XYZ file of C-alpha atoms in Angstrom:
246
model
C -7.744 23.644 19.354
C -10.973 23.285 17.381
C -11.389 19.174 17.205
C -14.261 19.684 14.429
C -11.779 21.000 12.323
C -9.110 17.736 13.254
C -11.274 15.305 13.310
C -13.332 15.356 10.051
C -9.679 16.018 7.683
C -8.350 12.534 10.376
C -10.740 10.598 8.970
C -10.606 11.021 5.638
C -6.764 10.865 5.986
C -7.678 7.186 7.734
C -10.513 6.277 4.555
C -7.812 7.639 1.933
C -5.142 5.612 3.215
C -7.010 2.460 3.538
C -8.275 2.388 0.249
C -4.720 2.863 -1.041
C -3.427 -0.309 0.693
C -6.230 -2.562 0.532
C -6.719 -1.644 -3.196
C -2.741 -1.620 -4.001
C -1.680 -4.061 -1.990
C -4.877 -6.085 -2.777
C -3.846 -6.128 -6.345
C -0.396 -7.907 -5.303
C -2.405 -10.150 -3.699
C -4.973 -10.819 -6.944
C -1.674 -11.682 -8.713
C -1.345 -8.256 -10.632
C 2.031 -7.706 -12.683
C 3.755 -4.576 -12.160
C 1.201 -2.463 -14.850
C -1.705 -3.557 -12.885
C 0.011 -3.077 -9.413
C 1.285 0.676 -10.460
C -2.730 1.187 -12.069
C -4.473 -0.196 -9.045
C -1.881 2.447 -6.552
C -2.134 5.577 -8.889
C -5.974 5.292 -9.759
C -6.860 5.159 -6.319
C -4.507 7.747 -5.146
C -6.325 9.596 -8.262
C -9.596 8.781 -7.273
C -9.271 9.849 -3.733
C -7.586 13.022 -4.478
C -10.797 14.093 -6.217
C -12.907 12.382 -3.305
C -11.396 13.816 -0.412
C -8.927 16.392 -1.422
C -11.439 19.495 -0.260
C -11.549 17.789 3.102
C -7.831 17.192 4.034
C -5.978 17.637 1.012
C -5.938 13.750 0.505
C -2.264 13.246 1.877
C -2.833 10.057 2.856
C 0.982 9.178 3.262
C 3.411 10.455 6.017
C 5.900 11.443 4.028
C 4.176 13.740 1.999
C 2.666 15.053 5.642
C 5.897 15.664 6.849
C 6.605 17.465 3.448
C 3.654 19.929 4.023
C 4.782 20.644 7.845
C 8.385 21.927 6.156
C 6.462 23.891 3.943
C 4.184 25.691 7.309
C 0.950 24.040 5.111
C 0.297 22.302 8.218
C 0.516 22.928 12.150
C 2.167 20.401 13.675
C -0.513 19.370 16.249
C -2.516 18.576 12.827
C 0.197 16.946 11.135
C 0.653 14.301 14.036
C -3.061 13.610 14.017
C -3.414 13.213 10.063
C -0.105 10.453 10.085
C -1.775 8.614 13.053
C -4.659 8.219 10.846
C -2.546 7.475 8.316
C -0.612 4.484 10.009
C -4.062 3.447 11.424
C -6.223 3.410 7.986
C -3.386 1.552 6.457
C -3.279 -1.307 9.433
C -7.258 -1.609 9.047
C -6.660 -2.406 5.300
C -3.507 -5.062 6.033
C -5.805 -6.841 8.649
C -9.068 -6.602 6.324
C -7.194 -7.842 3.241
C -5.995 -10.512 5.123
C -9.505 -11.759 6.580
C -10.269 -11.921 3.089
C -7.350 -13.116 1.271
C -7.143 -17.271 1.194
C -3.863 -18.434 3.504
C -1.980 -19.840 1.183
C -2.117 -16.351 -1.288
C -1.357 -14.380 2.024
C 1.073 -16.040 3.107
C 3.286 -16.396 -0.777
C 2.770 -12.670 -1.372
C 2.875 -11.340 2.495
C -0.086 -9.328 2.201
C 1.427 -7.399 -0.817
C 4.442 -5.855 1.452
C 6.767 -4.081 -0.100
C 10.448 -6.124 -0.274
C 13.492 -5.572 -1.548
C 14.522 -7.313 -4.616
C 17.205 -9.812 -4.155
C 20.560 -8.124 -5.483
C 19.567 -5.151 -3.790
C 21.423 -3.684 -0.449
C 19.461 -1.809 1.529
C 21.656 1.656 1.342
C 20.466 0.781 -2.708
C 17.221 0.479 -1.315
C 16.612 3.558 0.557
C 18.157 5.560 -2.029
C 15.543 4.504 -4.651
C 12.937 5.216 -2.287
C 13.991 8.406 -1.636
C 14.297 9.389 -5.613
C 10.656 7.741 -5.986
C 9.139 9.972 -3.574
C 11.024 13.284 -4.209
C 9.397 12.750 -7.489
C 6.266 12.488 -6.303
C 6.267 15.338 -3.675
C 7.916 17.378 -6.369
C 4.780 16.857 -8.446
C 2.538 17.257 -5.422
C 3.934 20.859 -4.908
C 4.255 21.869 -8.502
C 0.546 20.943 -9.086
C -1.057 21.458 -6.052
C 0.862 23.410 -3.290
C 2.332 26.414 -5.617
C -0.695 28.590 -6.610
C 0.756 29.117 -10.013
C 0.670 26.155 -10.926
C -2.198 24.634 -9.148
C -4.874 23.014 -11.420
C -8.371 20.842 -11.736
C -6.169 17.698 -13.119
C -3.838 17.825 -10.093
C -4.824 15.051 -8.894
C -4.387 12.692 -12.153
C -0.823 14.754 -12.269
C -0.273 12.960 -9.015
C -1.971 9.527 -9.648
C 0.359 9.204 -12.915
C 3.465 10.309 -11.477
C 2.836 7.670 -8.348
C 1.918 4.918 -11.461
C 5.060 5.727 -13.209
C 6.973 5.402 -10.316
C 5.681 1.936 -9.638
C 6.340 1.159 -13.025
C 9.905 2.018 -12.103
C 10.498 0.967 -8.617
C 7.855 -1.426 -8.714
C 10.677 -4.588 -9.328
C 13.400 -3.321 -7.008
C 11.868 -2.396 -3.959
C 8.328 -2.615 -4.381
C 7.992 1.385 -5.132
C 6.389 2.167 -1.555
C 7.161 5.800 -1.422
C 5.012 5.679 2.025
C 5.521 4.568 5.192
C 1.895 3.840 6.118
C 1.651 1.646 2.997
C 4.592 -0.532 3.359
C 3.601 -0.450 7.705
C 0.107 -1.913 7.188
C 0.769 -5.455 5.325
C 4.068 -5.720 7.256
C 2.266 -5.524 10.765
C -0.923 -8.083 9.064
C 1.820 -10.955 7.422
C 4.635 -10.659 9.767
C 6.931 -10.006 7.133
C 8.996 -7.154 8.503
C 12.386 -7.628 5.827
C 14.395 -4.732 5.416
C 10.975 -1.978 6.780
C 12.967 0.372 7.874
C 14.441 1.403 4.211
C 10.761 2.079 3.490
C 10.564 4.940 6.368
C 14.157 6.535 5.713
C 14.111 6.759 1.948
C 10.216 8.128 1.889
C 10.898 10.311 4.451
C 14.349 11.994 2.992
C 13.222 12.191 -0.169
C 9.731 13.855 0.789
C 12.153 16.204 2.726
C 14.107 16.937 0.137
C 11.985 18.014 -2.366
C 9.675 20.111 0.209
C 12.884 22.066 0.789
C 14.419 22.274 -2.403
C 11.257 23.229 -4.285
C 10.271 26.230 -1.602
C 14.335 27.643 -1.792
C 14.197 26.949 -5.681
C 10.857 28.152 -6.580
C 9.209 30.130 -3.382
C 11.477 32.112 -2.469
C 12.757 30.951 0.790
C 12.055 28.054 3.223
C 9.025 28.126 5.352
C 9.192 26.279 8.324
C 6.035 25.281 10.673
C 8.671 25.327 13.480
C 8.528 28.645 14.924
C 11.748 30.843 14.469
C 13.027 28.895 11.934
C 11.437 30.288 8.724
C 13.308 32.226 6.392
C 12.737 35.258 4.670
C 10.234 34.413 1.529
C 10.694 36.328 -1.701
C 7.504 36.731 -3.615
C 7.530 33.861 -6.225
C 7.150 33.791 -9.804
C 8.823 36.190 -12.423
C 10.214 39.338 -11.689
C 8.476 42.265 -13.646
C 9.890 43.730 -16.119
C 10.992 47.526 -15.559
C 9.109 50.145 -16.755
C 10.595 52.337 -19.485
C 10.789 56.065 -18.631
C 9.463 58.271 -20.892
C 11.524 61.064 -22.579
Protein backbone atom coordinates (compact mmCIF):
# COMPACT_ATOMS: atom_id res chain seq x y z
CA UNK A 1 0.00 0.00 0.00
CA UNK A 2 1.19 3.44 -1.10
CA UNK A 3 1.93 5.26 2.54
CA UNK A 4 2.22 8.78 0.60
CA UNK A 5 -1.18 8.44 -0.21
CA UNK A 6 -2.15 7.38 3.86
CA UNK A 7 -0.17 9.44 5.42
CA UNK A 8 -0.74 13.01 4.07
CA UNK A 9 -5.11 12.43 4.20
CA UNK A 10 -3.91 10.91 8.37
CA UNK A 11 -2.77 14.01 9.12
CA UNK A 12 -5.08 16.24 8.13
CA UNK A 13 -7.72 13.83 9.60
CA UNK A 14 -5.42 14.37 13.04
CA UNK A 15 -5.23 18.67 12.35
CA UNK A 16 -9.14 18.57 11.47
CA UNK A 17 -10.05 16.80 14.46
CA UNK A 18 -8.02 18.76 16.83
CA UNK A 19 -9.19 21.93 15.86
CA UNK A 20 -12.76 20.68 16.33
CA UNK A 21 -12.19 19.78 20.02
CA UNK A 22 -9.90 22.31 21.16
CA UNK A 23 -12.06 25.01 19.44
CA UNK A 24 -15.58 23.31 20.56
CA UNK A 25 -14.75 22.08 23.55
CA UNK A 26 -12.60 25.22 24.23
CA UNK A 27 -15.67 27.27 23.93
CA UNK A 28 -17.36 25.15 26.90
CA UNK A 29 -14.52 25.92 28.63
CA UNK A 30 -14.60 30.03 27.79
CA UNK A 31 -18.11 29.74 29.32
CA UNK A 32 -20.05 29.75 25.89
CA UNK A 33 -23.98 29.13 26.09
CA UNK A 34 -25.35 26.65 23.86
CA UNK A 35 -25.45 29.35 20.55
CA UNK A 36 -21.85 29.96 20.99
CA UNK A 37 -20.95 26.24 21.77
CA UNK A 38 -23.08 24.95 18.51
CA UNK A 39 -21.17 28.26 16.42
CA UNK A 40 -17.73 27.52 17.71
CA UNK A 41 -18.40 23.26 16.59
CA UNK A 42 -20.14 24.02 13.16
CA UNK A 43 -17.78 26.97 12.01
CA UNK A 44 -14.87 24.99 12.50
CA UNK A 45 -16.21 21.85 11.09
CA UNK A 46 -17.11 24.54 8.19
CA UNK A 47 -13.91 25.98 8.07
CA UNK A 48 -12.00 22.80 7.86
CA UNK A 49 -14.16 21.26 5.33
CA UNK A 50 -13.02 24.00 2.96
CA UNK A 51 -9.32 23.68 4.41
CA UNK A 52 -8.77 20.16 4.13
CA UNK A 53 -11.61 18.58 2.36
CA UNK A 54 -9.38 18.06 -1.11
CA UNK A 55 -6.90 16.25 1.08
CA UNK A 56 -9.01 13.64 3.02
CA UNK A 57 -12.42 14.65 2.63
CA UNK A 58 -12.27 16.38 6.15
CA UNK A 59 -14.07 13.43 8.07
CA UNK A 60 -12.59 14.17 11.03
CA UNK A 61 -15.08 11.99 13.16
CA UNK A 62 -15.29 8.11 13.30
CA UNK A 63 -18.57 7.79 12.82
CA UNK A 64 -18.89 9.47 9.74
CA UNK A 65 -15.57 7.18 8.73
CA UNK A 66 -17.30 4.22 9.45
CA UNK A 67 -20.26 5.68 7.36
CA UNK A 68 -18.00 6.08 4.23
CA UNK A 69 -16.46 2.36 4.66
CA UNK A 70 -20.43 1.08 4.32
CA UNK A 71 -20.68 3.12 1.46
CA UNK A 72 -17.02 1.31 -0.31
CA UNK A 73 -15.80 5.37 -0.25
CA UNK A 74 -13.07 4.07 1.74
CA UNK A 75 -10.77 0.82 1.98
CA UNK A 76 -10.69 -0.35 5.15
CA UNK A 77 -6.88 -0.35 5.72
CA UNK A 78 -7.49 3.61 5.15
CA UNK A 79 -10.41 3.88 7.22
CA UNK A 80 -8.53 2.41 10.37
CA UNK A 81 -5.66 4.80 9.80
CA UNK A 82 -7.90 8.07 9.29
CA UNK A 83 -10.01 7.13 12.93
CA UNK A 84 -6.60 6.55 14.66
CA UNK A 85 -5.81 9.97 13.66
CA UNK A 86 -8.94 10.89 14.56
CA UNK A 87 -8.90 9.59 18.28
CA UNK A 88 -5.26 10.89 18.39
CA UNK A 89 -5.86 14.69 17.06
CA UNK A 90 -8.73 14.84 19.41
CA UNK A 91 -6.51 13.60 22.66
CA UNK A 92 -3.74 16.28 21.57
CA UNK A 93 -6.51 18.98 21.79
CA UNK A 94 -8.05 17.57 25.41
CA UNK A 95 -4.40 17.59 26.81
CA UNK A 96 -3.49 21.10 25.08
CA UNK A 97 -6.73 22.73 26.25
CA UNK A 98 -6.06 21.60 29.48
CA UNK A 99 -2.32 22.99 29.76
CA UNK A 100 -3.99 26.06 29.00
CA UNK A 101 -7.20 26.15 30.71
CA UNK A 102 -6.86 27.56 34.61
CA UNK A 103 -7.68 24.38 37.20
CA UNK A 104 -10.41 25.51 38.67
CA UNK A 105 -12.36 26.17 34.92
CA UNK A 106 -11.05 22.60 33.98
CA UNK A 107 -11.95 20.99 36.51
CA UNK A 108 -16.08 22.71 36.82
CA UNK A 109 -16.57 22.12 33.09
CA UNK A 110 -14.32 18.74 32.63
CA UNK A 111 -12.55 19.94 29.75
CA UNK A 112 -15.89 20.62 27.88
CA UNK A 113 -16.88 16.66 27.86
CA UNK A 114 -19.87 15.84 26.68
CA UNK A 115 -22.48 14.58 29.74
CA UNK A 116 -25.66 13.58 29.98
CA UNK A 117 -28.19 15.87 31.34
CA UNK A 118 -29.58 14.87 34.62
CA UNK A 119 -33.18 13.33 33.89
CA UNK A 120 -31.73 11.59 31.14
CA UNK A 121 -31.15 7.54 31.03
CA UNK A 122 -28.64 6.54 29.03
CA UNK A 123 -30.86 4.19 26.50
CA UNK A 124 -32.48 8.17 26.15
CA UNK A 125 -29.10 9.12 25.64
CA UNK A 126 -27.83 7.00 22.94
CA UNK A 127 -30.93 7.31 21.10
CA UNK A 128 -30.52 11.12 20.73
CA UNK A 129 -27.13 10.62 19.67
CA UNK A 130 -27.92 8.40 17.18
CA UNK A 131 -30.85 10.81 15.61
CA UNK A 132 -28.14 13.76 15.88
CA UNK A 133 -25.73 12.06 13.78
CA UNK A 134 -27.99 10.27 11.21
CA UNK A 135 -28.82 13.82 10.55
CA UNK A 136 -25.67 14.84 9.99
CA UNK A 137 -24.34 11.89 7.86
CA UNK A 138 -27.59 12.20 5.99
CA UNK A 139 -26.52 15.72 5.05
CA UNK A 140 -22.93 14.64 4.53
CA UNK A 141 -24.11 12.18 1.75
CA UNK A 142 -26.81 14.29 0.23
CA UNK A 143 -24.28 17.18 -0.23
CA UNK A 144 -21.18 15.68 -0.65
CA UNK A 145 -21.09 11.85 -1.30
CA UNK A 146 -24.09 11.65 -4.05
CA UNK A 147 -22.75 13.35 -7.24
CA UNK A 148 -26.11 14.84 -7.91
CA UNK A 149 -26.25 16.62 -5.37
CA UNK A 150 -22.75 17.49 -4.55
CA UNK A 151 -22.00 21.28 -4.36
CA UNK A 152 -19.29 24.29 -3.55
CA UNK A 153 -21.43 25.16 -0.19
CA UNK A 154 -21.24 21.54 1.03
CA UNK A 155 -19.36 22.21 3.51
CA UNK A 156 -21.49 25.20 5.21
CA UNK A 157 -24.51 22.51 4.45
CA UNK A 158 -22.58 20.43 6.91
CA UNK A 159 -21.27 23.08 9.41
CA UNK A 160 -25.09 24.27 9.85
CA UNK A 161 -26.63 21.03 10.11
CA UNK A 162 -23.79 20.02 12.95
CA UNK A 163 -24.76 23.82 14.60
CA UNK A 164 -28.35 23.02 14.54
CA UNK A 165 -27.88 19.90 16.02
CA UNK A 166 -26.01 21.37 18.94
CA UNK A 167 -28.60 23.77 19.22
CA UNK A 168 -30.79 20.73 19.77
CA UNK A 169 -28.84 18.19 21.60
CA UNK A 170 -26.61 20.63 22.93
CA UNK A 171 -28.71 20.59 26.66
CA UNK A 172 -29.42 16.86 26.82
CA UNK A 173 -26.42 15.16 26.05
CA UNK A 174 -24.00 17.59 25.02
CA UNK A 175 -24.76 16.92 21.06
CA UNK A 176 -21.34 14.92 20.50
CA UNK A 177 -22.31 13.09 17.41
CA UNK A 178 -18.45 11.83 17.48
CA UNK A 179 -16.63 9.59 19.28
CA UNK A 180 -13.22 11.25 18.95
CA UNK A 181 -14.77 14.47 20.30
CA UNK A 182 -16.46 13.28 23.35
CA UNK A 183 -12.91 10.62 23.78
CA UNK A 184 -10.43 13.53 23.90
CA UNK A 185 -11.67 15.77 27.04
CA UNK A 186 -12.86 12.55 28.73
CA UNK A 187 -9.26 10.93 28.63
CA UNK A 188 -7.64 14.92 29.63
CA UNK A 189 -10.38 15.57 32.87
CA UNK A 190 -11.02 12.12 33.96
CA UNK A 191 -14.53 12.51 33.60
CA UNK A 192 -15.57 9.31 31.90
CA UNK A 193 -19.78 9.50 32.93
CA UNK A 194 -21.94 7.62 30.83
CA UNK A 195 -18.85 7.61 27.42
CA UNK A 196 -19.94 4.82 26.10
CA UNK A 197 -23.55 6.31 24.93
CA UNK A 198 -21.35 8.72 22.97
CA UNK A 199 -19.71 5.69 20.80
CA UNK A 200 -23.04 3.55 20.37
CA UNK A 201 -25.47 6.27 19.43
CA UNK A 202 -22.76 8.07 16.88
CA UNK A 203 -21.90 5.01 15.57
CA UNK A 204 -25.66 3.51 14.86
CA UNK A 205 -26.88 6.42 13.71
CA UNK A 206 -23.86 7.13 11.21
CA UNK A 207 -24.73 3.47 10.20
CA UNK A 208 -27.97 4.00 9.66
CA UNK A 209 -28.14 6.69 7.49
CA UNK A 210 -25.01 5.37 5.29
CA UNK A 211 -27.30 2.41 4.64
CA UNK A 212 -30.55 3.80 4.34
CA UNK A 213 -29.52 6.67 2.06
CA UNK A 214 -27.43 4.19 -0.53
CA UNK A 215 -30.79 1.50 -0.55
CA UNK A 216 -33.11 4.69 -0.69
CA UNK A 217 -31.35 6.85 -3.07
CA UNK A 218 -28.30 4.74 -4.82
CA UNK A 219 -29.67 2.06 -5.74
CA UNK A 220 -28.37 -0.67 -3.63
CA UNK A 221 -25.89 -1.04 -0.71
CA UNK A 222 -22.24 -0.89 -1.36
CA UNK A 223 -20.20 -2.53 0.97
CA UNK A 224 -16.18 -2.09 1.32
CA UNK A 225 -16.35 -5.69 2.67
CA UNK A 226 -15.74 -7.85 -0.17
CA UNK A 227 -18.74 -10.15 -1.25
CA UNK A 228 -21.09 -8.32 0.49
CA UNK A 229 -22.15 -5.53 -1.93
CA UNK A 230 -25.32 -5.57 -3.56
CA UNK A 231 -26.40 -5.05 -6.88
CA UNK A 232 -26.45 -0.99 -7.52
CA UNK A 233 -29.13 0.44 -9.76
CA UNK A 234 -28.03 3.55 -11.54
CA UNK A 235 -29.36 6.47 -9.37
CA UNK A 236 -31.39 9.36 -10.11
CA UNK A 237 -34.65 9.48 -12.29
CA UNK A 238 -35.63 7.02 -14.61
CA UNK A 239 -35.98 8.43 -18.26
CA UNK A 240 -38.83 8.92 -19.63
CA UNK A 241 -39.79 6.53 -22.68
CA UNK A 242 -39.50 7.56 -25.94
CA UNK A 243 -42.67 7.95 -28.01
CA UNK A 244 -42.75 5.88 -31.23
CA UNK A 245 -43.50 7.53 -34.14
CA UNK A 246 -46.51 6.60 -36.38
Amino acid sequence: MDLERIWRPALAEFLGTFALVFIGAGAVVAGGGTLEIALAFGLTLMAMSYALGHISGTHINPAVTLAMLLADKIEAAVAGTYILAQLFGAVVAGVVLKLVSPDQIAAATHLGTTRLADHLSAPQGVLIEAVLTFLLVLTIFGVAVDERGSTPLAGLAIGLVLTLDILMGGPLTGASMNPARSLGPALASGFWDDHLVYWIGPLLGAAAASLLYQAAFLGGVRWAIPGLSAPRRRAGPAKPARRRGR
